[in-house]
Short mmCIF file of C-alpha atoms in Angstrom, two decimals:
data_model
loop_
_atom_site.label_atom_id
_atom_site.label_comp_id
_atom_site.label_asym_id
_atom_site.label_seq_id
_atom_site.Cartn_x
_atom_site.Cartn_y
_atom_site.Cartn_z
CA UNK C 1 -46.96 6.38 25.68
CA UNK C 2 -44.03 3.35 25.67
CA UNK C 3 -45.10 1.77 29.07
CA UNK C 4 -48.27 1.33 27.23
CA UNK C 5 -46.68 0.07 23.98
CA UNK C 6 -44.19 -1.98 26.02
CA UNK C 7 -46.40 -3.12 28.78
CA UNK C 8 -43.11 -2.03 31.18
CA UNK C 9 -41.55 1.10 32.17
CA UNK C 10 -37.56 0.69 31.21
CA UNK C 11 -36.91 3.69 33.01
CA UNK C 12 -38.28 2.05 36.55
CA UNK C 13 -35.91 -0.63 36.00
CA UNK C 14 -33.40 1.69 35.78
CA UNK C 15 -33.78 3.92 38.86
CA UNK C 16 -34.10 0.56 40.86
CA UNK C 17 -30.27 0.00 39.42
CA UNK C 18 -29.27 3.39 40.08
CA UNK C 19 -30.46 3.72 43.94
CA UNK C 20 -31.55 0.55 45.25
CA UNK C 21 -34.68 1.38 47.98
CA UNK C 22 -33.76 0.77 51.32
CA UNK C 23 -35.75 -1.58 53.50
CA UNK C 24 -37.28 -0.26 56.22
CA UNK C 25 -37.41 -3.36 58.18
CA UNK C 26 -33.61 -2.82 58.25
CA UNK C 27 -33.31 0.47 58.73
CA UNK C 28 -33.24 0.52 62.65
CA UNK C 29 -31.08 -2.60 63.01
CA UNK C 30 -26.91 -2.91 63.88
CA UNK C 31 -24.67 -5.39 64.30
CA UNK C 32 -23.31 -8.13 61.50
CA UNK C 33 -26.05 -10.04 61.29
CA UNK C 34 -27.99 -6.79 60.19
CA UNK C 35 -25.42 -5.81 57.88
CA UNK C 36 -25.56 -9.34 56.17
CA UNK C 37 -29.19 -9.36 56.19
CA UNK C 38 -28.88 -5.52 54.88
CA UNK C 39 -26.10 -6.31 51.89
CA UNK C 40 -28.16 -9.59 51.18
CA UNK C 41 -31.66 -7.69 50.33
CA UNK C 42 -29.63 -5.19 48.09
CA UNK C 43 -28.04 -8.21 46.30
CA UNK C 44 -31.40 -9.63 45.91
CA UNK C 45 -32.50 -6.38 44.56
CA UNK C 46 -30.25 -5.97 42.14
CA UNK C 47 -30.63 -9.88 40.96
CA UNK C 48 -34.43 -8.92 40.57
CA UNK C 49 -33.51 -5.65 38.72
CA UNK C 50 -31.12 -6.93 36.15
CA UNK C 51 -33.82 -9.77 35.53
CA UNK C 52 -36.64 -7.29 35.00
CA UNK C 53 -34.30 -5.33 32.57
CA UNK C 54 -33.39 -8.30 30.35
CA UNK C 55 -37.24 -9.16 30.24
CA UNK C 56 -37.46 -5.54 29.13
CA UNK C 57 -35.01 -5.65 26.42
CA UNK C 58 -36.36 -8.81 25.10
CA UNK C 59 -39.58 -7.07 24.53
CA UNK C 60 -37.83 -4.59 23.01
CA UNK C 61 -35.63 -6.70 20.61
CA UNK C 62 -39.14 -8.58 19.36
CA UNK C 63 -41.14 -5.23 18.41
CA UNK C 64 -41.73 -4.36 14.95
CA UNK C 65 -40.40 -0.77 14.86
CA UNK C 66 -42.32 -0.94 10.97
CA UNK C 67 -45.13 -0.93 12.58
CA UNK C 68 -45.08 1.51 15.47
CA UNK C 69 -46.80 5.04 15.36
CA UNK C 70 -44.23 7.51 14.17
CA UNK C 71 -44.30 9.39 17.63
CA UNK C 72 -43.68 6.07 19.16
CA UNK C 73 -40.85 5.33 17.25
CA UNK C 74 -39.45 8.68 17.98
CA UNK C 75 -40.05 8.19 21.80
CA UNK C 76 -38.31 4.87 21.67
CA UNK C 77 -35.15 6.11 19.60
CA UNK C 78 -34.89 9.18 22.54
CA UNK C 79 -35.69 6.90 25.53
CA UNK C 80 -32.81 4.07 24.48
CA UNK C 81 -30.79 6.80 23.40
CA UNK C 82 -30.96 8.19 26.93
CA UNK C 83 -31.45 4.51 28.67
CA UNK C 84 -27.92 3.72 27.11
CA UNK C 85 -26.27 6.88 28.50
CA UNK C 86 -28.09 5.84 32.24
CA UNK C 87 -26.92 1.83 31.64
CA UNK C 88 -22.98 3.19 31.02
CA UNK C 89 -23.33 5.16 34.17
CA UNK C 90 -24.55 2.55 36.07
CA UNK C 91 -22.02 0.40 34.85
CA UNK C 92 -18.82 3.13 35.36
CA UNK C 93 -20.33 3.17 39.01
CA UNK C 94 -20.19 -0.90 39.37
CA UNK C 95 -16.71 -0.97 37.85
CA UNK C 96 -15.20 1.53 40.06
CA UNK C 97 -16.70 -0.23 43.09
CA UNK C 98 -15.09 -3.64 41.28
CA UNK C 99 -11.45 -1.49 40.63
CA UNK C 100 -11.77 -0.36 44.82
CA UNK C 101 -12.41 -3.86 45.69
CA UNK C 102 -10.48 -6.05 43.59
CA UNK C 103 -13.15 -8.14 42.96
CA UNK C 104 -11.38 -9.49 39.78
CA UNK C 105 -8.45 -11.01 41.85
CA UNK C 106 -8.73 -14.62 41.99
CA UNK C 107 -10.75 -15.13 38.88
CA UNK C 108 -9.72 -15.80 35.07
CA UNK C 109 -8.18 -12.61 34.56
CA UNK C 110 -4.89 -10.99 35.55
CA UNK C 111 -5.64 -7.30 35.53
CA UNK C 112 -9.20 -5.27 35.64
CA UNK C 113 -8.03 -3.98 32.30
CA UNK C 114 -8.25 -7.55 31.18
CA UNK C 115 -11.46 -8.16 32.75
CA UNK C 116 -12.95 -5.30 31.39
CA UNK C 117 -12.00 -6.11 27.50
CA UNK C 118 -13.53 -9.17 27.83
CA UNK C 119 -16.52 -8.06 28.99
CA UNK C 120 -17.31 -5.12 27.11
CA UNK C 121 -15.46 -6.94 23.63
CA UNK C 122 -14.05 -3.38 23.56
CA UNK C 123 -9.93 -2.76 22.08
CA UNK C 124 -7.83 -2.50 25.47
CA UNK C 125 -7.36 1.26 24.84
CA UNK C 126 -11.00 1.46 25.42
CA UNK C 127 -11.01 -0.44 28.51
CA UNK C 128 -8.57 1.42 29.76
CA UNK C 129 -10.33 4.61 29.60
CA UNK C 130 -13.72 2.95 30.93
CA UNK C 131 -11.71 2.37 34.24
CA UNK C 132 -10.20 5.77 34.24
CA UNK C 133 -13.84 7.55 33.64
CA UNK C 134 -15.00 5.32 36.16
CA UNK C 135 -12.68 6.38 38.60
CA UNK C 136 -12.61 10.19 38.14
CA UNK C 137 -16.44 9.87 38.13
CA UNK C 138 -16.17 9.01 41.49
CA UNK C 139 -13.02 10.76 42.86
CA UNK C 140 -13.56 14.37 41.09
CA UNK C 141 -16.87 14.89 39.29
CA UNK C 142 -19.78 14.16 41.55
CA UNK C 143 -22.48 16.46 39.49
CA UNK C 144 -21.25 15.19 36.55
CA UNK C 145 -21.72 11.83 38.08
CA UNK C 146 -25.23 12.51 39.03
CA UNK C 147 -26.37 13.63 35.97
CA UNK C 148 -24.28 11.01 33.77
CA UNK C 149 -26.74 8.58 35.98
CA UNK C 150 -29.84 10.83 35.05
CA UNK C 151 -28.88 10.23 31.25
CA UNK C 152 -28.50 13.71 30.93
CA UNK C 153 -24.76 14.01 30.31
CA UNK C 154 -23.33 11.58 27.92
CA UNK C 155 -19.43 9.55 28.60
CA UNK C 156 -18.17 12.30 25.79
CA UNK C 157 -19.09 15.17 27.57
CA UNK C 158 -17.43 13.57 30.83
CA UNK C 159 -14.05 12.61 28.80
CA UNK C 160 -13.50 16.55 27.95
CA UNK C 161 -13.47 17.70 31.30
CA UNK C 162 -11.39 14.83 32.59
CA UNK C 163 -8.85 15.49 29.62
CA UNK C 164 -8.73 18.87 31.35
CA UNK C 165 -8.44 18.29 34.84
CA UNK C 166 -5.14 16.28 34.45
CA UNK C 167 -3.52 19.80 35.57
CA UNK C 168 -3.63 19.65 39.31
CA UNK C 169 -4.57 23.28 39.71
CA UNK C 170 -7.41 22.99 37.01
CA UNK C 171 -8.58 19.70 39.00
CA UNK C 172 -8.38 22.14 42.30
CA UNK C 173 -10.90 24.73 40.24
CA UNK C 174 -13.36 22.40 40.30
CA UNK C 175 -14.62 22.90 44.16
CA UNK C 176 -14.81 26.53 43.05
CA UNK C 177 -18.33 28.09 43.49
CA UNK C 178 -18.25 30.64 40.28
CA UNK C 179 -16.47 28.56 37.77
CA UNK C 180 -16.15 25.19 38.83
CA UNK C 181 -17.72 21.68 38.20
CA UNK C 182 -21.10 22.90 38.47
CA UNK C 183 -20.29 25.74 35.73
CA UNK C 184 -19.09 23.12 33.29
CA UNK C 185 -22.17 20.97 33.86
CA UNK C 186 -24.45 23.78 33.32
CA UNK C 187 -22.33 24.32 29.84
CA UNK C 188 -22.83 20.42 29.05
CA UNK C 189 -26.09 20.45 29.63
CA UNK C 190 -26.63 23.36 27.03
CA UNK C 191 -23.93 22.67 24.41
CA UNK C 192 -23.32 20.25 21.59
CA UNK C 193 -20.46 18.23 22.24
CA UNK C 194 -18.52 20.12 19.62
CA UNK C 195 -19.60 23.37 21.23
CA UNK C 196 -18.73 22.12 24.45
CA UNK C 197 -15.26 21.41 23.31
CA UNK C 198 -14.43 24.85 22.84
CA UNK C 199 -16.35 25.81 26.35
CA UNK C 200 -13.70 23.39 28.26
CA UNK C 201 -10.63 24.66 26.54
CA UNK C 202 -11.94 28.44 27.33
CA UNK C 203 -12.35 27.69 30.66
CA UNK C 204 -8.48 25.86 30.88
CA UNK C 205 -7.15 28.61 29.06
CA UNK C 206 -8.47 31.33 31.43
CA UNK C 207 -7.68 29.27 35.13
CA UNK C 208 -4.41 27.54 34.06
CA UNK C 209 -2.74 29.18 30.74
CA UNK C 210 1.03 28.20 31.80
CA UNK C 211 -0.09 24.19 32.01
CA UNK C 212 -2.23 24.60 28.75
CA UNK C 213 0.67 26.06 26.92
CA UNK C 214 2.62 23.03 28.28
CA UNK C 215 0.12 20.57 27.09
CA UNK C 216 -0.15 22.32 23.73
CA UNK C 217 3.24 22.30 23.05
CA UNK C 218 2.89 18.54 24.13
CA UNK C 219 0.66 18.07 21.25
CA UNK C 220 2.92 19.61 19.04
CA UNK C 221 5.84 17.15 19.68
CA UNK C 222 3.28 14.57 18.46
CA UNK C 223 2.50 15.95 15.38
CA UNK C 224 3.20 13.47 12.61
CA UNK C 225 2.64 12.52 8.81
CA UNK C 226 2.87 9.24 7.38
CA UNK C 227 3.87 8.71 3.57
CA UNK C 228 4.06 5.30 2.15
CA UNK C 229 3.53 3.83 -1.07
CA UNK C 230 1.18 0.75 -1.61
CA UNK C 231 0.09 -1.07 -4.57
CA UNK C 232 0.95 1.84 -7.07
CA UNK C 233 -0.54 4.78 -5.10
CA UNK C 234 0.34 7.00 -1.98
CA UNK C 235 -1.19 6.43 1.55
CA UNK C 236 -1.28 9.67 3.80
CA UNK C 237 -1.88 9.72 7.42
CA UNK C 238 -1.08 12.46 9.92
CA UNK C 239 -2.09 14.02 13.32
CA UNK C 240 -1.68 17.75 13.69
CA UNK C 241 -2.46 20.56 16.76
CA UNK C 242 -6.04 21.78 16.45
CA UNK C 243 -4.68 25.51 15.11
CA UNK C 244 -2.03 23.42 12.54
CA UNK C 245 -5.12 21.31 11.27
CA UNK C 246 -7.19 24.61 10.88
CA UNK C 247 -4.35 25.91 8.90
CA UNK C 248 -4.58 22.97 6.60
CA UNK C 249 -7.91 23.37 6.47
CA UNK C 250 -8.38 26.89 5.72
CA UNK C 251 -5.76 26.67 2.80
CA UNK C 252 -7.29 23.43 1.22
CA UNK C 253 -10.96 25.25 1.51
CA UNK C 254 -9.68 27.99 0.02
CA UNK C 255 -7.40 26.74 -2.70
CA UNK C 256 -10.47 24.43 -3.68
CA UNK C 257 -13.13 27.16 -3.83
CA UNK C 258 -16.98 26.72 -4.72
CA UNK C 259 -17.69 23.73 -6.55
CA UNK C 260 -17.98 24.47 -10.29
CA UNK C 261 -21.02 23.52 -12.16
CA UNK C 262 -20.87 20.35 -13.94
CA UNK C 263 -18.07 19.32 -11.50
CA UNK C 264 -19.59 15.73 -10.29
CA UNK C 265 -16.53 14.90 -8.20
CA UNK C 266 -17.17 14.05 -4.14
CA UNK C 267 -15.58 16.37 -1.49
CA UNK C 268 -12.73 14.15 -0.57
CA UNK C 269 -11.88 13.62 -4.06
CA UNK C 270 -11.58 17.38 -4.47
CA UNK C 271 -9.80 18.05 -1.23
CA UNK C 272 -7.13 15.21 -2.99
CA UNK C 273 -6.89 16.95 -5.66
CA UNK C 274 -6.33 20.62 -4.15
CA UNK C 275 -3.63 19.29 -1.99
CA UNK C 276 -1.96 17.84 -5.11
CA UNK C 277 -2.26 21.27 -7.03
CA UNK C 278 -0.71 23.34 -3.91
CA UNK C 279 2.26 21.23 -3.78
CA UNK C 280 2.59 21.34 -7.48
CA UNK C 281 2.03 25.04 -7.49
CA UNK C 282 4.91 25.39 -4.54
CA UNK C 283 7.29 23.28 -6.70
CA UNK C 284 6.79 24.90 -9.93
CA UNK C 285 7.07 28.83 -8.55
CA UNK C 286 10.16 28.13 -6.78
CA UNK C 287 8.65 28.85 -3.38
CA UNK C 288 10.23 25.44 -2.27
CA UNK C 289 13.97 26.71 -1.09
CA UNK C 290 13.98 29.17 -3.72
CA UNK C 291 17.93 29.66 -3.03
CA UNK C 292 18.75 26.31 -3.44
CA UNK C 293 21.28 25.50 -5.52
CA UNK C 294 19.01 23.13 -7.46
CA UNK C 295 15.39 24.04 -6.20
CA UNK C 296 13.24 21.14 -5.73
CA UNK C 297 11.11 19.82 -8.31
CA UNK C 298 9.21 17.53 -9.97
CA UNK C 299 10.74 16.03 -13.53
CA UNK C 300 9.13 14.36 -16.17
CA UNK C 301 12.13 12.14 -18.19
CA UNK C 302 11.12 11.33 -21.60
CA UNK C 303 13.11 10.17 -24.76
CA UNK C 304 12.79 12.98 -27.26
CA UNK C 305 12.23 9.77 -29.65
CA UNK C 306 9.20 9.25 -27.81
CA UNK C 307 7.80 12.60 -28.35
CA UNK C 308 8.69 12.92 -32.15
CA UNK C 309 7.67 9.63 -32.88
CA UNK C 310 4.08 10.05 -31.40
CA UNK C 311 3.98 13.20 -32.90
CA UNK C 312 4.79 12.09 -35.93
CA UNK C 313 2.21 9.46 -36.12
CA UNK C 314 -0.60 11.71 -35.51
CA UNK C 315 0.54 13.55 -38.15
CA UNK C 316 0.27 10.75 -40.32
CA UNK C 317 -3.06 9.68 -39.13
CA UNK C 318 -4.34 13.05 -39.61
CA UNK C 319 -5.93 13.32 -36.37
CA UNK C 320 -5.55 16.90 -35.98
CA UNK C 321 -6.79 17.49 -39.64
CA UNK C 322 -9.57 15.01 -38.70
CA UNK C 323 -10.08 17.21 -35.48
CA UNK C 324 -10.37 20.13 -37.45
CA UNK C 325 -12.79 18.90 -40.31
CA UNK C 326 -14.89 17.08 -37.44
CA UNK C 327 -15.29 20.26 -34.96
CA UNK C 328 -15.98 22.54 -38.19
CA UNK C 329 -13.08 24.40 -40.01
CA UNK C 330 -15.09 27.33 -40.28
CA UNK C 331 -12.93 30.64 -39.88
CA UNK C 332 -16.14 32.46 -38.80
CA UNK C 333 -19.08 32.00 -36.24
CA UNK C 334 -21.88 34.16 -36.43
CA UNK C 335 -21.79 34.84 -32.80
CA UNK C 336 -18.22 34.09 -31.62
CA UNK C 337 -16.60 35.97 -34.80
CA UNK C 338 -13.54 35.04 -36.26
CA UNK C 339 -11.71 31.98 -35.38
CA UNK C 340 -7.90 32.93 -33.99
CA UNK C 341 -6.68 29.39 -32.98
CA UNK C 342 -7.55 25.52 -32.26
CA UNK C 343 -6.10 24.15 -29.49
CA UNK C 344 -5.99 20.53 -30.25
CA UNK C 345 -6.88 17.78 -27.10
CA UNK C 346 -3.06 16.71 -27.74
CA UNK C 347 -1.79 13.39 -28.99
CA UNK C 348 -3.85 10.35 -28.62
CA UNK C 349 -2.18 7.46 -26.12
CA UNK C 350 -3.11 5.04 -29.26
CA UNK C 351 0.35 7.00 -30.75
CA UNK C 352 2.52 5.99 -27.87
CA UNK C 353 2.24 2.78 -28.35
CA UNK C 354 5.45 0.60 -27.90
CA UNK C 355 7.50 3.87 -27.20
CA UNK C 356 9.13 4.67 -23.77
CA UNK C 357 6.98 6.19 -21.21
CA UNK C 358 8.08 8.99 -19.58
CA UNK C 359 9.45 8.69 -15.95
CA UNK C 360 9.12 10.59 -12.63
CA UNK C 361 12.64 11.12 -10.97
CA UNK C 362 12.10 7.99 -8.88
CA UNK C 363 11.13 5.77 -12.20
CA UNK C 364 7.88 5.69 -11.77
CA UNK C 365 6.09 5.61 -15.10
CA UNK C 366 3.24 8.46 -16.36
CA UNK C 367 0.79 8.09 -18.98
CA UNK C 368 0.84 10.33 -21.86
CA UNK C 369 -2.19 12.34 -20.86
CA UNK C 370 -0.20 12.71 -17.21
CA UNK C 371 2.98 13.80 -19.36
CA UNK C 372 1.27 16.58 -21.24
CA UNK C 373 -0.77 17.89 -18.46
CA UNK C 374 2.54 18.18 -16.84
CA UNK C 375 3.93 19.80 -20.00
CA UNK C 376 1.24 22.60 -19.59
CA UNK C 377 2.71 24.01 -17.03
CA UNK C 378 6.81 23.60 -17.11
CA UNK C 379 10.13 24.37 -18.35
CA UNK C 380 11.83 22.16 -20.64
CA UNK C 381 15.32 21.35 -20.21
CA UNK C 382 17.41 19.78 -23.18
CA UNK C 383 19.71 17.08 -21.85
CA UNK C 384 21.10 14.80 -24.28
CA UNK C 385 23.03 11.54 -23.20
CA UNK C 386 25.38 9.80 -25.33
CA UNK C 387 25.74 5.77 -25.82
CA UNK C 388 27.22 5.27 -22.56
CA UNK C 389 24.65 7.19 -20.60
CA UNK C 390 27.47 9.98 -20.08
CA UNK C 391 25.69 13.81 -20.66
CA UNK C 392 26.83 14.91 -24.10
CA UNK C 393 24.92 18.34 -24.07
CA UNK C 394 22.72 20.40 -21.57
CA UNK C 395 20.52 23.01 -23.75
CA UNK C 396 19.24 26.26 -21.84
CA UNK C 397 15.84 25.88 -20.33
CA UNK C 398 12.81 27.02 -21.70
CA UNK C 399 9.32 28.18 -20.07
CA UNK C 400 6.89 27.43 -21.81
CA UNK C 401 4.48 30.09 -20.63
CA UNK C 402 6.61 33.19 -19.49
CA UNK C 403 5.53 35.40 -16.65
CA UNK C 404 4.67 38.00 -18.53
CA UNK C 405 2.34 36.06 -20.97
CA UNK C 406 0.64 34.21 -17.57
CA UNK C 407 -0.51 37.63 -16.20
CA UNK C 408 -1.56 38.78 -19.65
CA UNK C 409 -3.92 35.85 -20.22
CA UNK C 410 -5.21 35.97 -16.46
CA UNK C 411 -6.28 39.64 -16.90
CA UNK C 412 -7.55 38.29 -20.38
CA UNK C 413 -9.68 35.45 -19.17
CA UNK C 414 -10.09 36.13 -15.58
CA UNK C 415 -11.51 33.26 -14.79
CA UNK C 416 -11.50 29.54 -16.17
CA UNK C 417 -13.33 29.35 -19.64
CA UNK C 418 -14.67 26.03 -19.47
CA UNK C 419 -18.61 26.53 -20.43
CA UNK C 420 -20.09 27.47 -16.92
CA UNK C 421 -17.17 27.48 -14.21
CA UNK C 422 -16.02 30.59 -12.82
CA UNK C 423 -13.11 29.49 -10.87
CA UNK C 424 -10.45 32.35 -10.44
CA UNK C 425 -6.69 32.05 -11.67
CA UNK C 426 -6.03 31.25 -8.24
CA UNK C 427 -7.18 27.44 -8.53
CA UNK C 428 -6.10 27.61 -12.51
CA UNK C 429 -3.58 26.88 -15.13
CA UNK C 430 -3.14 27.70 -18.26
CA UNK C 431 -3.26 25.37 -20.97
CA UNK C 432 -1.97 25.93 -24.74
CA UNK C 433 -0.81 24.13 -27.95
CA UNK C 434 1.98 21.50 -27.42
CA UNK C 435 4.31 22.05 -30.29
CA UNK C 436 7.09 19.77 -29.19
CA UNK C 437 8.98 19.85 -32.34
CA UNK C 438 9.33 23.80 -31.78
CA UNK C 439 10.64 23.30 -28.10
CA UNK C 440 7.13 24.18 -26.71
CA UNK C 441 6.80 27.68 -28.03
CA UNK C 442 3.68 29.43 -27.17
CA UNK C 443 1.48 31.85 -28.90
CA UNK C 444 -0.84 34.51 -26.89
CA UNK C 445 -4.02 32.95 -28.65
CA UNK C 446 -3.02 29.48 -28.05
CA UNK C 447 -3.17 30.23 -24.40
CA UNK C 448 -6.58 29.81 -21.98
CA UNK C 449 -7.10 29.96 -18.32
CA UNK C 450 -8.10 26.68 -16.89
CA UNK C 451 -9.15 25.65 -13.34
CA UNK C 452 -7.76 22.56 -12.04
CA UNK C 453 -10.27 20.42 -12.69
CA UNK C 454 -11.45 21.27 -15.62
CA UNK C 455 -7.47 21.40 -17.48
CA UNK C 456 -7.34 17.65 -16.30
CA UNK C 457 -10.60 17.05 -17.70
CA UNK C 458 -9.36 18.57 -21.14
CA UNK C 459 -6.31 15.95 -21.14
CA UNK C 460 -8.39 13.27 -20.32
CA UNK C 461 -11.31 13.34 -22.30
CA UNK C 462 -9.15 14.95 -25.37
CA UNK C 463 -11.29 17.70 -25.73
CA UNK C 464 -10.39 20.58 -28.44
CA UNK C 465 -10.59 23.93 -27.48
CA UNK C 466 -11.32 26.82 -30.46
CA UNK C 467 -10.68 30.52 -29.75
CA UNK C 468 -12.83 33.36 -31.49
CA UNK C 469 -12.26 37.09 -31.22
CA UNK C 470 -15.46 36.94 -29.13
CA UNK C 471 -15.10 33.91 -27.02
CA UNK C 472 -14.29 29.93 -26.97
CA UNK C 473 -16.04 26.68 -28.07
CA UNK C 474 -15.08 23.62 -26.14
CA UNK C 475 -15.59 20.74 -28.17
CA UNK C 476 -15.81 16.82 -27.33
CA UNK C 477 -14.09 14.38 -28.98
CA UNK C 478 -17.11 13.13 -31.12
CA UNK C 479 -18.17 16.39 -31.97
CA UNK C 480 -20.39 17.61 -29.26
CA UNK C 481 -20.02 21.46 -28.39
CA UNK C 482 -20.23 21.80 -24.90
CA UNK C 483 -22.80 24.02 -24.04
CA UNK C 484 -22.60 27.16 -21.32
CA UNK C 485 -25.09 26.09 -19.07
CA UNK C 486 -25.55 29.87 -18.13
CA UNK C 487 -26.59 31.17 -21.08
CA UNK C 488 -28.83 30.18 -24.03
CA UNK C 489 -27.91 27.06 -26.26
CA UNK C 490 -27.01 29.63 -29.04
CA UNK C 491 -24.40 31.73 -26.94
CA UNK C 492 -22.20 28.29 -26.01
CA UNK C 493 -19.68 30.36 -25.14
CA UNK C 494 -18.53 33.57 -23.17
CA UNK C 495 -15.86 36.01 -24.18
#
């Protein structure tokens, strides 16, 4: 079908390039003249094949693919992919010969890598990879080279085998009849490249376990994690072994859980938030260096004046009272029963205006919402300085939510109480009313279990929570009740 569509058969062109046909008139000759004429004929065939290939490529670039039949388009995509593999294989053979004969010497480039980088327009490392692959195919992998020329095996498969046979013992294993190169090629022809990676790894460990252990140790020594600040954010970049990377991936996947209803965050954002929460949990629970004189932790340093003035401003503006009126002051709901407590969204950012913000240990300022989120699951210590920044008094450390209270809340709520969310306590925190003027004291009715995502959402969007005897009600700052998508609108909260 493609031959009819393009009036040319690119596969035939590639066949000419793969193996030039012998000239019968030269087959019986001998001597220098015959060899020279033979080489000249071969060179002429290569030039003709390249001219034919360029014509075919020119025709292909002019085709309007939107006007093609569906099957022709699919055939075109498949054959071009296979053609690319064959072209790479042909070029790899040429590159290997250029390497052996040092054809680049005397030219404008100093080394073969320089020439390859210039010709391929690829980075230097990739150019070095191309040359190494060409050598290995000729010297060690004849079966893979043949399959590569036929378009059946892409370079990605070959590179996996090349990486494995750096060990002399595994290179020798290629010659074995039972589980040698033919065995690996059969696997490559029937597996995706991801699954073939595991097959090669299995083959390597089976036939040279000591070498593979040494290779794994070398990879472990190359593990690294870079962290640096840039424009007010932190950038992480790291490399881990397959096993350690899998541990990290599994931990993040398990802690992240299933995507809750209404959670519109893309996967990378959810994973980043999970990593932060895991680190925060390790710090807050004392799992990091629990026996150290000072357990590693994150501190938010804030002036008492900031808290008290912001709180007073909120009271003076009747924000809390307005919230109660705006969201319905009724002490009884026909479905949920008696109102037990109202957990306000916190103090609005406007009330912190002109006040010194809280700072982390390294001097990084935090927003009012960030401060209130941190205070939901923390310990408060009082440290009073005199006018010369000398410590005047150190108060006792108060825990906002005791372990006993936390266990009771988990037993009562079981899952995140945000409407429609079913995340368990493993990915949740405890949210509560923040009575700063009373030292952070809490009451059982003022505590509620929220997953990490919805806990942050509560603070960011100033959502008020009303606790009734038979359930919860979540209300936006505009007075709209957030309905549970799993129940009828009238039953907007579950117990």
